[in-house]
PDB file of C-alpha atoms in Angstrom:
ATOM      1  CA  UNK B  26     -13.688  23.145 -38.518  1.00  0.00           C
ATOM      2  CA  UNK B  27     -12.265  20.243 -39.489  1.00  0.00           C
ATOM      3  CA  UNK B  28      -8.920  21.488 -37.314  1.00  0.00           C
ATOM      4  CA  UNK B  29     -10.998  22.003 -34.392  1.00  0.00           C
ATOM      5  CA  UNK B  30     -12.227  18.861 -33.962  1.00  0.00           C
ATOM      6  CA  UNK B  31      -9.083  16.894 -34.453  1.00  0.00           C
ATOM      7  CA  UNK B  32      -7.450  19.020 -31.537  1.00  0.00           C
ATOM      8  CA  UNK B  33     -10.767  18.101 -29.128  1.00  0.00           C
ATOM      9  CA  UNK B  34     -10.111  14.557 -30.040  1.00  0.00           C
ATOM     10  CA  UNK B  35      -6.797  14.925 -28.967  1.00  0.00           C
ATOM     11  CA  UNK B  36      -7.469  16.673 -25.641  1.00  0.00           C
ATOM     12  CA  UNK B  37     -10.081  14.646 -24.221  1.00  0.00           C
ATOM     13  CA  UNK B  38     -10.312  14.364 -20.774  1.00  0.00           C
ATOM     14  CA  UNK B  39     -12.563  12.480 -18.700  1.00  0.00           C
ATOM     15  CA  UNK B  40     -11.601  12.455 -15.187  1.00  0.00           C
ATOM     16  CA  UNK B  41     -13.977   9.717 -13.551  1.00  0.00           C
ATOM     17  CA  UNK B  42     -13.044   7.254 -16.645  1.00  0.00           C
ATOM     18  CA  UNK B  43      -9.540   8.181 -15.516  1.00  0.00           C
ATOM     19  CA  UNK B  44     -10.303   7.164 -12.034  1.00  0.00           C
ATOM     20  CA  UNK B  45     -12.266   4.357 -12.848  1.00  0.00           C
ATOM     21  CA  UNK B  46      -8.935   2.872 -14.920  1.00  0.00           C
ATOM     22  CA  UNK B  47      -6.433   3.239 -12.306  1.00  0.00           C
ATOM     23  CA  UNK B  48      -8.883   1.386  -9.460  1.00  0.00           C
ATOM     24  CA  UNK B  49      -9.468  -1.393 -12.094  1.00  0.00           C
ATOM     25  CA  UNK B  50      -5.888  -1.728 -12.144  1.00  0.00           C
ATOM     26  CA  UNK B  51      -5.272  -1.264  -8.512  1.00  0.00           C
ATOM     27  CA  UNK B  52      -7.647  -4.466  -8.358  1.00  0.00           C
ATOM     28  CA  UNK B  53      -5.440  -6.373 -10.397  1.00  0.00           C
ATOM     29  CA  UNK B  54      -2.816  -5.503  -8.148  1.00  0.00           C
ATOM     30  CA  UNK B  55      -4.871  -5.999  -5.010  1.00  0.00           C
ATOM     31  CA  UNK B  56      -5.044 -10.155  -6.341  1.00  0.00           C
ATOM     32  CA  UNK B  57      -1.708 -10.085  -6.934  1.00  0.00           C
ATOM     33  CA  UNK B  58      -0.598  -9.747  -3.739  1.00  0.00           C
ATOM     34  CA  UNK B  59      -3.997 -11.116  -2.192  1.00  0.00           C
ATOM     35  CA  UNK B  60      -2.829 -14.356  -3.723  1.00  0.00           C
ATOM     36  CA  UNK B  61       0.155 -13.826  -1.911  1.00  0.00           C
ATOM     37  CA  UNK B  62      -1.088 -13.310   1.383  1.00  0.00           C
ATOM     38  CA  UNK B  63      -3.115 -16.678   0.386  1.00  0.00           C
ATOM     39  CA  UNK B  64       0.105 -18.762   0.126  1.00  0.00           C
ATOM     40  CA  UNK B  65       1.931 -17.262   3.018  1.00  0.00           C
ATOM     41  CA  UNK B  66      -1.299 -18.076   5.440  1.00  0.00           C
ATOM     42  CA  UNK B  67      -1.064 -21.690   4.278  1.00  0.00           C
ATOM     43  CA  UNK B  68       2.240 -22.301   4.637  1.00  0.00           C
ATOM     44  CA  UNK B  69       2.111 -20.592   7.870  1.00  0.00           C
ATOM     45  CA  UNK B  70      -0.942 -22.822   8.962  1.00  0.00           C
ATOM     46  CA  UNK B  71       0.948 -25.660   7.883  1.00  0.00           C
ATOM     47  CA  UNK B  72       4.247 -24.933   9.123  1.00  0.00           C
ATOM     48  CA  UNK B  73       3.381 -22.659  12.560  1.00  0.00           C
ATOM     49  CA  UNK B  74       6.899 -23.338  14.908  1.00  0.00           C
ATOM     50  CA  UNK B  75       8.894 -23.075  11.989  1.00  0.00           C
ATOM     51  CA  UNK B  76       7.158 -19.541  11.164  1.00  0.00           C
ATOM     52  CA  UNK B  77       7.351 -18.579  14.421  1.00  0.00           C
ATOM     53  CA  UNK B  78      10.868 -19.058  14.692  1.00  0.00           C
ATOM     54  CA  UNK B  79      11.812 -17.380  11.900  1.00  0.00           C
ATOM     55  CA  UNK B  80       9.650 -14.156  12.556  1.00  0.00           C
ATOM     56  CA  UNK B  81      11.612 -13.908  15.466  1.00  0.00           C
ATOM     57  CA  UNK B  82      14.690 -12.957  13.573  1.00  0.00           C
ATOM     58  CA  UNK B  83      12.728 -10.309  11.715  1.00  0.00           C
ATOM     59  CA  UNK B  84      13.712  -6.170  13.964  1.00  0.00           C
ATOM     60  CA  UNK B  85       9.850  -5.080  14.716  1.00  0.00           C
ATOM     61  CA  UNK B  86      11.741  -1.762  15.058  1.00  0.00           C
ATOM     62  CA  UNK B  87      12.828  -1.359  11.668  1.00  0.00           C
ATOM     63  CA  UNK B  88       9.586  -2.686  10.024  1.00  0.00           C
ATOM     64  CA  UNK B  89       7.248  -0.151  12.689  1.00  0.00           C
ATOM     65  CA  UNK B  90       9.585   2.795  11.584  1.00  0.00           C
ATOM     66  CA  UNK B  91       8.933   1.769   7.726  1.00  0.00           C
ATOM     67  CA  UNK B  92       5.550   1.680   8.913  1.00  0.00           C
ATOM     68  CA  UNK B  93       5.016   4.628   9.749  1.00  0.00           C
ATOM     69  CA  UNK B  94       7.587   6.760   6.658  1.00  0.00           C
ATOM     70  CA  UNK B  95       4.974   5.102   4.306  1.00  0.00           C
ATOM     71  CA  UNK B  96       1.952   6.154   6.399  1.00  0.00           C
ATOM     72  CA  UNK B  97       3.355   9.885   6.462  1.00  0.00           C
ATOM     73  CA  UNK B  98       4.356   9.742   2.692  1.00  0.00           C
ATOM     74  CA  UNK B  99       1.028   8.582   2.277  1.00  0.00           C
ATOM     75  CA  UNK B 100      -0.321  11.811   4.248  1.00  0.00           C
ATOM     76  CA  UNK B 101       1.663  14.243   2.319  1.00  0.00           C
ATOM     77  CA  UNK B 102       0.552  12.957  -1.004  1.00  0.00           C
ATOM     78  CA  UNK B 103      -2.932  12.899  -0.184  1.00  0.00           C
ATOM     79  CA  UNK B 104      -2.277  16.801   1.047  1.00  0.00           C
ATOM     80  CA  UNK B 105      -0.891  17.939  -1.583  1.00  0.00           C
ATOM     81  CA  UNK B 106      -3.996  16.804  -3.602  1.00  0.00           C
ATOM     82  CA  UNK B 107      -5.838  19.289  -1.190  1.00  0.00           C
ATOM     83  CA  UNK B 108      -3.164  21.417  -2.721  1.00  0.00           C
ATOM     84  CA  UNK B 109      -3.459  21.699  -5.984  1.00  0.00           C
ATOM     85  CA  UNK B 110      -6.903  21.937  -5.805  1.00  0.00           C
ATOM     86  CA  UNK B 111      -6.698  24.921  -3.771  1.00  0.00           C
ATOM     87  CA  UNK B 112      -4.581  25.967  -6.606  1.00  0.00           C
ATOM     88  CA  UNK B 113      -1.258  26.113  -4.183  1.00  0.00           C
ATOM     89  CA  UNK B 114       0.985  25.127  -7.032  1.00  0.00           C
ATOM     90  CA  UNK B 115       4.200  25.370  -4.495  1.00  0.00           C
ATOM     91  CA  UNK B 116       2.641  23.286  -1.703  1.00  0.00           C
ATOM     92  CA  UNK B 117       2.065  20.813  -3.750  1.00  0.00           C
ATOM     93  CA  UNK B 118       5.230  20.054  -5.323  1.00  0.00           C
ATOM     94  CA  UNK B 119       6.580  20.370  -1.404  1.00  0.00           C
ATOM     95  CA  UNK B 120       4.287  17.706  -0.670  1.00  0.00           C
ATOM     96  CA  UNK B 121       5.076  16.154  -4.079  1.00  0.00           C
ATOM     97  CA  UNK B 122       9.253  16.138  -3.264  1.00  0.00           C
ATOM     98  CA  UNK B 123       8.789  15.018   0.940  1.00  0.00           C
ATOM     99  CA  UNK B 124       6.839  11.985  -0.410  1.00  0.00           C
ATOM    100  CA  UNK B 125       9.536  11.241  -2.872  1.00  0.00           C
ATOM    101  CA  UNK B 126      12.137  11.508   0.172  1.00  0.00           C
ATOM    102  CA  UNK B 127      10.376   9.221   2.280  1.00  0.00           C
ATOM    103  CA  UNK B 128      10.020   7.132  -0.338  1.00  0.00           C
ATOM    104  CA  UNK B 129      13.693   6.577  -0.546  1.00  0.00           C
ATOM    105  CA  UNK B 130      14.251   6.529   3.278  1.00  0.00           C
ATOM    106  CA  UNK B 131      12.116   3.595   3.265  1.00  0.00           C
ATOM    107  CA  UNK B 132      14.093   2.022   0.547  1.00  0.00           C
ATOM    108  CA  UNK B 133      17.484   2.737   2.607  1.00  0.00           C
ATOM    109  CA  UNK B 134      16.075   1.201   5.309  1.00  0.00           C
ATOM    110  CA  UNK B 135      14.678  -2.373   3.441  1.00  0.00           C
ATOM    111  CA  UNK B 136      18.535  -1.453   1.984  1.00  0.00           C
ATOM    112  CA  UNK B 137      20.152  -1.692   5.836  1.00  0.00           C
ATOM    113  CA  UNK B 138      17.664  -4.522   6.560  1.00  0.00           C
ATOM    114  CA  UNK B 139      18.765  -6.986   3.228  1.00  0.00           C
ATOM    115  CA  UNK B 140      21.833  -5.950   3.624  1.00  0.00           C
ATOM    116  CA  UNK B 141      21.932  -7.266   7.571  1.00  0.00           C
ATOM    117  CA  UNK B 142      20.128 -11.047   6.319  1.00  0.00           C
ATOM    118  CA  UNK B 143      22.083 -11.216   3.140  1.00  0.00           C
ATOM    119  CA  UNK B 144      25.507 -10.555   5.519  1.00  0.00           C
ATOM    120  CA  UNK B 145      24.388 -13.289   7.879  1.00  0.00           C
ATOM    121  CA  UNK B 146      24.136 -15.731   5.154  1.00  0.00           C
ATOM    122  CA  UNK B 147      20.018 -15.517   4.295  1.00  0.00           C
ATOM    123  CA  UNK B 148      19.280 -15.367   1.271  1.00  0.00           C
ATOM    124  CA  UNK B 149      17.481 -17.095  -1.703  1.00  0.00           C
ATOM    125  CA  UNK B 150      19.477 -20.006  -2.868  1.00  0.00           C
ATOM    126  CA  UNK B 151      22.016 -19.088   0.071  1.00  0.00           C
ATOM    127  CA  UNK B 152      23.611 -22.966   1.351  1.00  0.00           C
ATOM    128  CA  UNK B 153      23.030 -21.874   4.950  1.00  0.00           C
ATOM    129  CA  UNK B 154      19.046 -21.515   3.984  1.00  0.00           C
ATOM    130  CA  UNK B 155      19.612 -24.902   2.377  1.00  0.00           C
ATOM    131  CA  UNK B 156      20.606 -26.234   5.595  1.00  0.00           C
ATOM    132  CA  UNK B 157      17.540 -24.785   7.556  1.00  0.00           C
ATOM    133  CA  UNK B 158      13.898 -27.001   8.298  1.00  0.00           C
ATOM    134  CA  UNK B 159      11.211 -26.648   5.296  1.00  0.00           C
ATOM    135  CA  UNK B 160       8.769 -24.000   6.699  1.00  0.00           C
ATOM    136  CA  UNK B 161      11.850 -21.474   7.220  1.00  0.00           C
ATOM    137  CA  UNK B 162      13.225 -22.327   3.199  1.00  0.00           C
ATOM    138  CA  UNK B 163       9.503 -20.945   2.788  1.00  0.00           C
ATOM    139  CA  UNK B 164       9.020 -18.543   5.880  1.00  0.00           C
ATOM    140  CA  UNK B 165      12.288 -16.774   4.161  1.00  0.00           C
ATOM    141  CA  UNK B 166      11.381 -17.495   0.394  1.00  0.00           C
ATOM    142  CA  UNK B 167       7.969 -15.348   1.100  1.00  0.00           C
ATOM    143  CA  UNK B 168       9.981 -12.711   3.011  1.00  0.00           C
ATOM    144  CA  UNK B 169      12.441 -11.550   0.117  1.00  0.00           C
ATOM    145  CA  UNK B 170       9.244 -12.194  -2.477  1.00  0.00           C
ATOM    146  CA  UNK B 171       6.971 -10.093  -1.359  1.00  0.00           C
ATOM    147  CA  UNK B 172       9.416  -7.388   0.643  1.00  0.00           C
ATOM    148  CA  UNK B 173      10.740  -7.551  -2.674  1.00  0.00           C
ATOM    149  CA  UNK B 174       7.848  -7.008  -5.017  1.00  0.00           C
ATOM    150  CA  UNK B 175       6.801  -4.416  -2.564  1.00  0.00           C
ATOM    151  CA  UNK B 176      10.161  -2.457  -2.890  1.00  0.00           C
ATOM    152  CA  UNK B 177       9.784  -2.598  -6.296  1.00  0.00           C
ATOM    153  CA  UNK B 178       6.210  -1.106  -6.555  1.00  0.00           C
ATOM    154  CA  UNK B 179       8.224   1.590  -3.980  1.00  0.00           C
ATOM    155  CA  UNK B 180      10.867   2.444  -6.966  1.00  0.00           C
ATOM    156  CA  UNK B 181       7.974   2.193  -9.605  1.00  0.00           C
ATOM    157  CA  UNK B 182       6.088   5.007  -7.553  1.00  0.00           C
ATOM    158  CA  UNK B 183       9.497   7.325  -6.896  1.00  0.00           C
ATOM    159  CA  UNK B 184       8.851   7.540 -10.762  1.00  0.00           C
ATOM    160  CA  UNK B 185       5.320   7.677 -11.460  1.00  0.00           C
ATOM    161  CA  UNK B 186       5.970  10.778  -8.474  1.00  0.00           C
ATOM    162  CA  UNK B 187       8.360  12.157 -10.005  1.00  0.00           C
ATOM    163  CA  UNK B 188       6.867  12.406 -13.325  1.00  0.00           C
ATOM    164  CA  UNK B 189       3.421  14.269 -11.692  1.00  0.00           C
ATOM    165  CA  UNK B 190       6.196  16.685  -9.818  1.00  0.00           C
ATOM    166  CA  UNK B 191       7.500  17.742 -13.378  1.00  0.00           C
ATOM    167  CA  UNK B 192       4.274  18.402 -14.915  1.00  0.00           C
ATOM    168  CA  UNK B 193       3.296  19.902 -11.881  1.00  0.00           C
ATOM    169  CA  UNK B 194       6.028  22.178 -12.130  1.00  0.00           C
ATOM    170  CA  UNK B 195       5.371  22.731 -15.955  1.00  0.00           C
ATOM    171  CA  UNK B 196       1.763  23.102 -15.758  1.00  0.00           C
ATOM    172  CA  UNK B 197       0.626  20.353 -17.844  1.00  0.00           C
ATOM    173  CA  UNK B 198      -1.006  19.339 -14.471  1.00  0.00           C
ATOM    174  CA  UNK B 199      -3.227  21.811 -12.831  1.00  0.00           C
ATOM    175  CA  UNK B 200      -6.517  23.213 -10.814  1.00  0.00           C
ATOM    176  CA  UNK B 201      -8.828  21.959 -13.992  1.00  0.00           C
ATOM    177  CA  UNK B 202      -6.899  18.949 -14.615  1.00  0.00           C
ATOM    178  CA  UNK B 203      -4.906  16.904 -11.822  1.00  0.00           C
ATOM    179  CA  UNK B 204      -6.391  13.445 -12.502  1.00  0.00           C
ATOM    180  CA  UNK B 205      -2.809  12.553 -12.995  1.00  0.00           C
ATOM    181  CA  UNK B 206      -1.928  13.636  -9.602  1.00  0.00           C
ATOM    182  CA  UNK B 207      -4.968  11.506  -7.823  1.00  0.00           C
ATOM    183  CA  UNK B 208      -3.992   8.640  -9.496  1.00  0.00           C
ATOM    184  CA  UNK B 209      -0.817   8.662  -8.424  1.00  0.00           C
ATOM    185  CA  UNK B 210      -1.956   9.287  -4.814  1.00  0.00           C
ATOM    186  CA  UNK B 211      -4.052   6.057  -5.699  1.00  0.00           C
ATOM    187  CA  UNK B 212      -1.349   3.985  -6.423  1.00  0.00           C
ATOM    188  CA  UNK B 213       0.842   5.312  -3.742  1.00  0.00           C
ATOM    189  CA  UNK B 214      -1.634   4.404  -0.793  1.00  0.00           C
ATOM    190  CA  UNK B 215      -2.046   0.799  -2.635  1.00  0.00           C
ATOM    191  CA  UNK B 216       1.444   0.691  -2.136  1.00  0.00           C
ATOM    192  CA  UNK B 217       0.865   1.542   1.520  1.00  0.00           C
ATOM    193  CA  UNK B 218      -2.063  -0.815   2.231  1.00  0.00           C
ATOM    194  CA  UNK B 219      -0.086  -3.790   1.255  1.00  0.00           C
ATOM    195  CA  UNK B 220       3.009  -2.698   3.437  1.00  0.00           C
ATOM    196  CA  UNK B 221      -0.008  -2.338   6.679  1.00  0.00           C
ATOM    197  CA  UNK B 222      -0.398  -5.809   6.030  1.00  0.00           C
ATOM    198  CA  UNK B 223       2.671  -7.030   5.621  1.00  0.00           C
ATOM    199  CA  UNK B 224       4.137  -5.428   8.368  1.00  0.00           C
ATOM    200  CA  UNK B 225       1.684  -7.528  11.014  1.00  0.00           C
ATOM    201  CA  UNK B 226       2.631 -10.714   9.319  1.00  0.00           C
ATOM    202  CA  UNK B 227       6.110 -10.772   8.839  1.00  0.00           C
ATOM    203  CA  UNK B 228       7.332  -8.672  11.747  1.00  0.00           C
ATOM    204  CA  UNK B 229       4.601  -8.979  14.759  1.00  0.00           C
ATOM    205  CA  UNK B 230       2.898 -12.223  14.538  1.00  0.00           C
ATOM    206  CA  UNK B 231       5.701 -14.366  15.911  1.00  0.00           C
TER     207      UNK B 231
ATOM    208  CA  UNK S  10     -18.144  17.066 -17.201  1.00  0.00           C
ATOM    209  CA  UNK S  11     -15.732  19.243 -15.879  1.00  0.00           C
ATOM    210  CA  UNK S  12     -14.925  18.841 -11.761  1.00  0.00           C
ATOM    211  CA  UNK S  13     -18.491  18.757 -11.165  1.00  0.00           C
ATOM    212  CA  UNK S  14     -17.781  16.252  -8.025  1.00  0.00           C
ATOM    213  CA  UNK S  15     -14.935  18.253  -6.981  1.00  0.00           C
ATOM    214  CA  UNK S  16     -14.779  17.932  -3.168  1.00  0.00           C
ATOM    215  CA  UNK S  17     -11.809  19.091  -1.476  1.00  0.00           C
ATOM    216  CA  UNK S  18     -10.817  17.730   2.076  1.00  0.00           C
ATOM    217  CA  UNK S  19      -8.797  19.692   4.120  1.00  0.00           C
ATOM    218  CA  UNK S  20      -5.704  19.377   5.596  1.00  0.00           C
ATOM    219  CA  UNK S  21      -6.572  18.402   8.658  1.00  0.00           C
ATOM    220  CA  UNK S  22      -8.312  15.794   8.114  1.00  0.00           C
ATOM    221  CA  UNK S  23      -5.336  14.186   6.680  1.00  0.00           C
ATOM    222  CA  UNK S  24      -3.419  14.704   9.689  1.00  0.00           C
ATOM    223  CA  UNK S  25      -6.264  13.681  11.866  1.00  0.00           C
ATOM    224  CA  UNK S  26      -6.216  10.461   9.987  1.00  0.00           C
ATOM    225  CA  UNK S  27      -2.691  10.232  10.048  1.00  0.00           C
ATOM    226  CA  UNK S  28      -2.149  10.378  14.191  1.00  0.00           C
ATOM    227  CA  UNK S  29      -4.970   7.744  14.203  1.00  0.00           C
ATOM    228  CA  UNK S  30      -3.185   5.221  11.726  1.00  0.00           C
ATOM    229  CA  UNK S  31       0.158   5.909  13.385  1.00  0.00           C
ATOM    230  CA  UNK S  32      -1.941   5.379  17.282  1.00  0.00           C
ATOM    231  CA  UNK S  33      -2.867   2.161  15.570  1.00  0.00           C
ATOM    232  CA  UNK S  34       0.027   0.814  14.431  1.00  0.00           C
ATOM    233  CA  UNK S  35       1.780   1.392  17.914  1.00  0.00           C
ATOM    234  CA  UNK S  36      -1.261  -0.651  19.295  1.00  0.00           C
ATOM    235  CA  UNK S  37      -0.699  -3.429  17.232  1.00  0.00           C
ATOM    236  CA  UNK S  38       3.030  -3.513  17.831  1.00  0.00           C
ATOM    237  CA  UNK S  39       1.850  -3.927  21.875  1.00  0.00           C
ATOM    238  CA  UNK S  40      -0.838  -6.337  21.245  1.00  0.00           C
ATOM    239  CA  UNK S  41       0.854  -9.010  19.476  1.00  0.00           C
ATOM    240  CA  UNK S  42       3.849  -7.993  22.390  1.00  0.00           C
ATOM    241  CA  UNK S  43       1.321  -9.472  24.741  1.00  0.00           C
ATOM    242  CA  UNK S  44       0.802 -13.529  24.827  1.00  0.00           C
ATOM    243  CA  UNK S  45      -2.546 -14.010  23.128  1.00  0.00           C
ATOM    244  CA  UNK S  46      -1.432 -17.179  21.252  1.00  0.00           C
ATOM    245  CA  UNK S  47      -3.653 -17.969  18.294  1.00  0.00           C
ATOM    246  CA  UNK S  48      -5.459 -14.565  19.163  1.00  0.00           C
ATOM    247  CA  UNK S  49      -2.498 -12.435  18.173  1.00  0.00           C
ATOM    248  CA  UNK S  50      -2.782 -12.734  14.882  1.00  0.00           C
ATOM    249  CA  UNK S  51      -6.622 -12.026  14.687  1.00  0.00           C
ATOM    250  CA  UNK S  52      -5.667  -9.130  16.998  1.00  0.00           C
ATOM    251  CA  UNK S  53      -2.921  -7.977  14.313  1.00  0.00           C
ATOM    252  CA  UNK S  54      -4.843  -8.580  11.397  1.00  0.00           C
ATOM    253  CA  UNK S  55      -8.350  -6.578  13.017  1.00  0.00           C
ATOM    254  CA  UNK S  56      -5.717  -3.558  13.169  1.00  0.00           C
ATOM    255  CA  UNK S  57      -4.505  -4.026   9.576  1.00  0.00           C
ATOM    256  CA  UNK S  58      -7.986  -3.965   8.378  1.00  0.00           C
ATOM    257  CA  UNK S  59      -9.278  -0.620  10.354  1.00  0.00           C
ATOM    258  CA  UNK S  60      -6.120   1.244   9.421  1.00  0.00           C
ATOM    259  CA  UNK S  61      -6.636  -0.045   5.154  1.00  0.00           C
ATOM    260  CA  UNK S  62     -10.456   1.011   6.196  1.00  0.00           C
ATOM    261  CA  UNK S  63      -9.000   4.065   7.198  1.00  0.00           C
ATOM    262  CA  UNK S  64      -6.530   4.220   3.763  1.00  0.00           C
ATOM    263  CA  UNK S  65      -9.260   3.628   1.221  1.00  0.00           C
ATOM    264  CA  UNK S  66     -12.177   5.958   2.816  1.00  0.00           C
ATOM    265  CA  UNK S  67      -9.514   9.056   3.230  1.00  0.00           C
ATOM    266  CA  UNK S  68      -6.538   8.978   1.753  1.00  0.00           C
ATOM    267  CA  UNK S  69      -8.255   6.982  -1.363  1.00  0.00           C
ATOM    268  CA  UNK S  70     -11.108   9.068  -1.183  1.00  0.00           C
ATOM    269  CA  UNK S  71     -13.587   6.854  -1.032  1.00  0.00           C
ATOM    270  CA  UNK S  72     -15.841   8.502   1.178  1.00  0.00           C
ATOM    271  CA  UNK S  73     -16.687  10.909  -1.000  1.00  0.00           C
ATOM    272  CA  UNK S  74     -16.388   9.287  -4.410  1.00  0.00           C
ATOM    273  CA  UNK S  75     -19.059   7.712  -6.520  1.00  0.00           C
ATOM    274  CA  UNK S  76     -21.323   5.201  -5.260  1.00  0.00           C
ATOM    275  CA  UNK S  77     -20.266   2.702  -7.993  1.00  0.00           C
ATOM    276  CA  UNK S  78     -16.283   3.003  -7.002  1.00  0.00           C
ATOM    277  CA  UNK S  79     -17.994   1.937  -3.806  1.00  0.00           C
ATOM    278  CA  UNK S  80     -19.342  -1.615  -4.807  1.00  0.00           C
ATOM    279  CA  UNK S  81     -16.895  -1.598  -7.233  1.00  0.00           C
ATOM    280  CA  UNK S  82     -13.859  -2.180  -3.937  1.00  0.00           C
ATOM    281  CA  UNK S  83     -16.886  -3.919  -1.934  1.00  0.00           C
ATOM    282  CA  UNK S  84     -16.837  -6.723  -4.409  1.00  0.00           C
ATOM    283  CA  UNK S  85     -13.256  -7.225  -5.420  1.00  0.00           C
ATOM    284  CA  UNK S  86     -13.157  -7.630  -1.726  1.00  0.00           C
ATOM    285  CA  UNK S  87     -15.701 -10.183  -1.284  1.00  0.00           C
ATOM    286  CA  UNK S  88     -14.298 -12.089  -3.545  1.00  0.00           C
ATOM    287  CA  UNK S  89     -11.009 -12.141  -2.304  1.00  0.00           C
ATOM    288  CA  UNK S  90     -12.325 -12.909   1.580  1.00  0.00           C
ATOM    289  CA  UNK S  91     -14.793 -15.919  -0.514  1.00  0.00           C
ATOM    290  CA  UNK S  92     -11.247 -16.800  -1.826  1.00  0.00           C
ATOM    291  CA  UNK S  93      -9.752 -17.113   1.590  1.00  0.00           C
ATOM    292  CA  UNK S  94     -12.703 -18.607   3.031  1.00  0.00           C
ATOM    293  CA  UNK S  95     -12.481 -21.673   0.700  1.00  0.00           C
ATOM    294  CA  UNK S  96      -8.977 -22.078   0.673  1.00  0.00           C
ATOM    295  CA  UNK S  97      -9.091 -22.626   4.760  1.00  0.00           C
ATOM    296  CA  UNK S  98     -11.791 -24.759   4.550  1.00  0.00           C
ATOM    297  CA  UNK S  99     -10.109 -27.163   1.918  1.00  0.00           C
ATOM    298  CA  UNK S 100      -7.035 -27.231   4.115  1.00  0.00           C
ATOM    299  CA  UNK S 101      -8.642 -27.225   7.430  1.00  0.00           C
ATOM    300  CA  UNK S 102     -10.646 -30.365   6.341  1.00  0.00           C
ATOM    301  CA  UNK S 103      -7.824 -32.534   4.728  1.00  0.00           C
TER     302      UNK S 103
END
């Protein structure tokens, strides 16, 4: 008896709690980078030819083709949810892998794009950015911030991904029990939401 | 406890809402190609809010989730606008 309930303690699952915790700390995340938005639109109120001029440089091709990798890896995911819950354990580790691949393109591509400013001298602390008016020093600081921080919530989903794929693939996660899986989704179209508005603001609004 | 709000939305939804993000996006690459001046950025930003509108009811689930998840994003985004809204007006009125 006493056996029994030690093992129900230990597999306790409650699926809308689970929910509940990731969107409380998908809020957290939403000020972080709400803050951020915050301090770009004031320095870009303040400083709007300098902003302008520097958006310019920015290729609205490669930010609408990063657009729209993350809006299909976002699709996938969100399938493959539909997946598992029709029980289609293959499908959904399909989905599972093509979001993890288009995860990565993306990253190639902000890879290509660094790369390209970095080559031409721009980059945080670079002397040519030293030479450059005010609102461009902060036009380009706020680029490679929250690009950056973006990227990086990219890599930290490749692995929260891949983890769901492998217990996925050994069961762990299933029909009865993918709250794991959904809040990855969660976190993955976060991850997306940011990059719809970030795309506008540093690429197209020029 | 168990699944009891399990709702399953079908594929092609997803893809439904997936050619109507992506129709959006091109639209808001032509718009701001366009010289609206101060308007192109409302114009950009009105497109980034329908398509995360589109994000959080679908892909997020929203739609179909608990009422409380509801108010729950409602709020966090009230307060973030009431944030916005306050900072402008402090800098507007320097």
């Amino acid at each position: 008896m006493e056996n029994q309930v030690h093992i129900q303690a230990h597999d306790h699952y409650d699926h809308e709690g689970s929910k509940l915790g990731m969107w409380l700390f998908i809020f957290t995340e939403f000020l972080l980078f709400g803050g951020l938005f915050i301090t770009y639109a004031v320095y870009k109120y303040m400083n709007p030819v300098a902003f302008h001029m520097a958006a310019e440089e920015l290729s609205v091709t490669v930010g609408a083709i990063n657009t729209v990798i993350l809006l299909v890896s976002s699709a996938t995911i969100a399938m493959s949810i539909s997946a598992m819950q029709y029980n289609d354990v293959k499908l959904t580790k399909r989905l599972l892998l093509a979001t993890i691949l288009l995860a990565i393109v993306f990253l190639v591509n902000k890879y290509f794009e660094w790369g390209a400013k970095i080559s031409h001298g721009i980059y945080p602390g670079s002397e040519q950015l030293m030479e450059v008016s005010r609102g461009e020093l902060l036009f380009y600081g706020l680029y490679f911030f929250m690009t950056g921080l973006h990227a990086l919530h990219i890599i930290i989903g490749v692995v929260f991904i891949a983890v769901v794929y492998f217990k996925v693939a050994n069961g762990t996660v299933h029909a009865e029990r993918y709250v794991l899986l959904e809040n990855s989704g969660l976190y993955w179209h976060l991850v997306d939401a940011i990059w719809i508005f970030l795309f506008p603001l540093f690429y197209l609004i020029t | 406890m168990d699944n009891h709000s399990k709702h399953i939305v079908p594929y092609k939804t997803y893809l439904i809402i997936l050619a109507s993000l992506i129709v959006l996006t091109i639209l808001s690459i032509l718009i701001t190609e366009i010289e609206l001046g101060e308007y192109s950025t409302a114009g950009a930003l009105i497109f980034a809010s329908v398509k995360t509108f589109l994000v959080l009811s679908y892909f997020m689930h929203l739609k179909f989730d608990n009422l409380i998840l509801k108010i729950f994003v409602g709020l966090v985004i009230a307060v973030f606008v009431a944030v916005v809204v306050i900072t402008f007006m402090d800098y507007i009125h320097r």
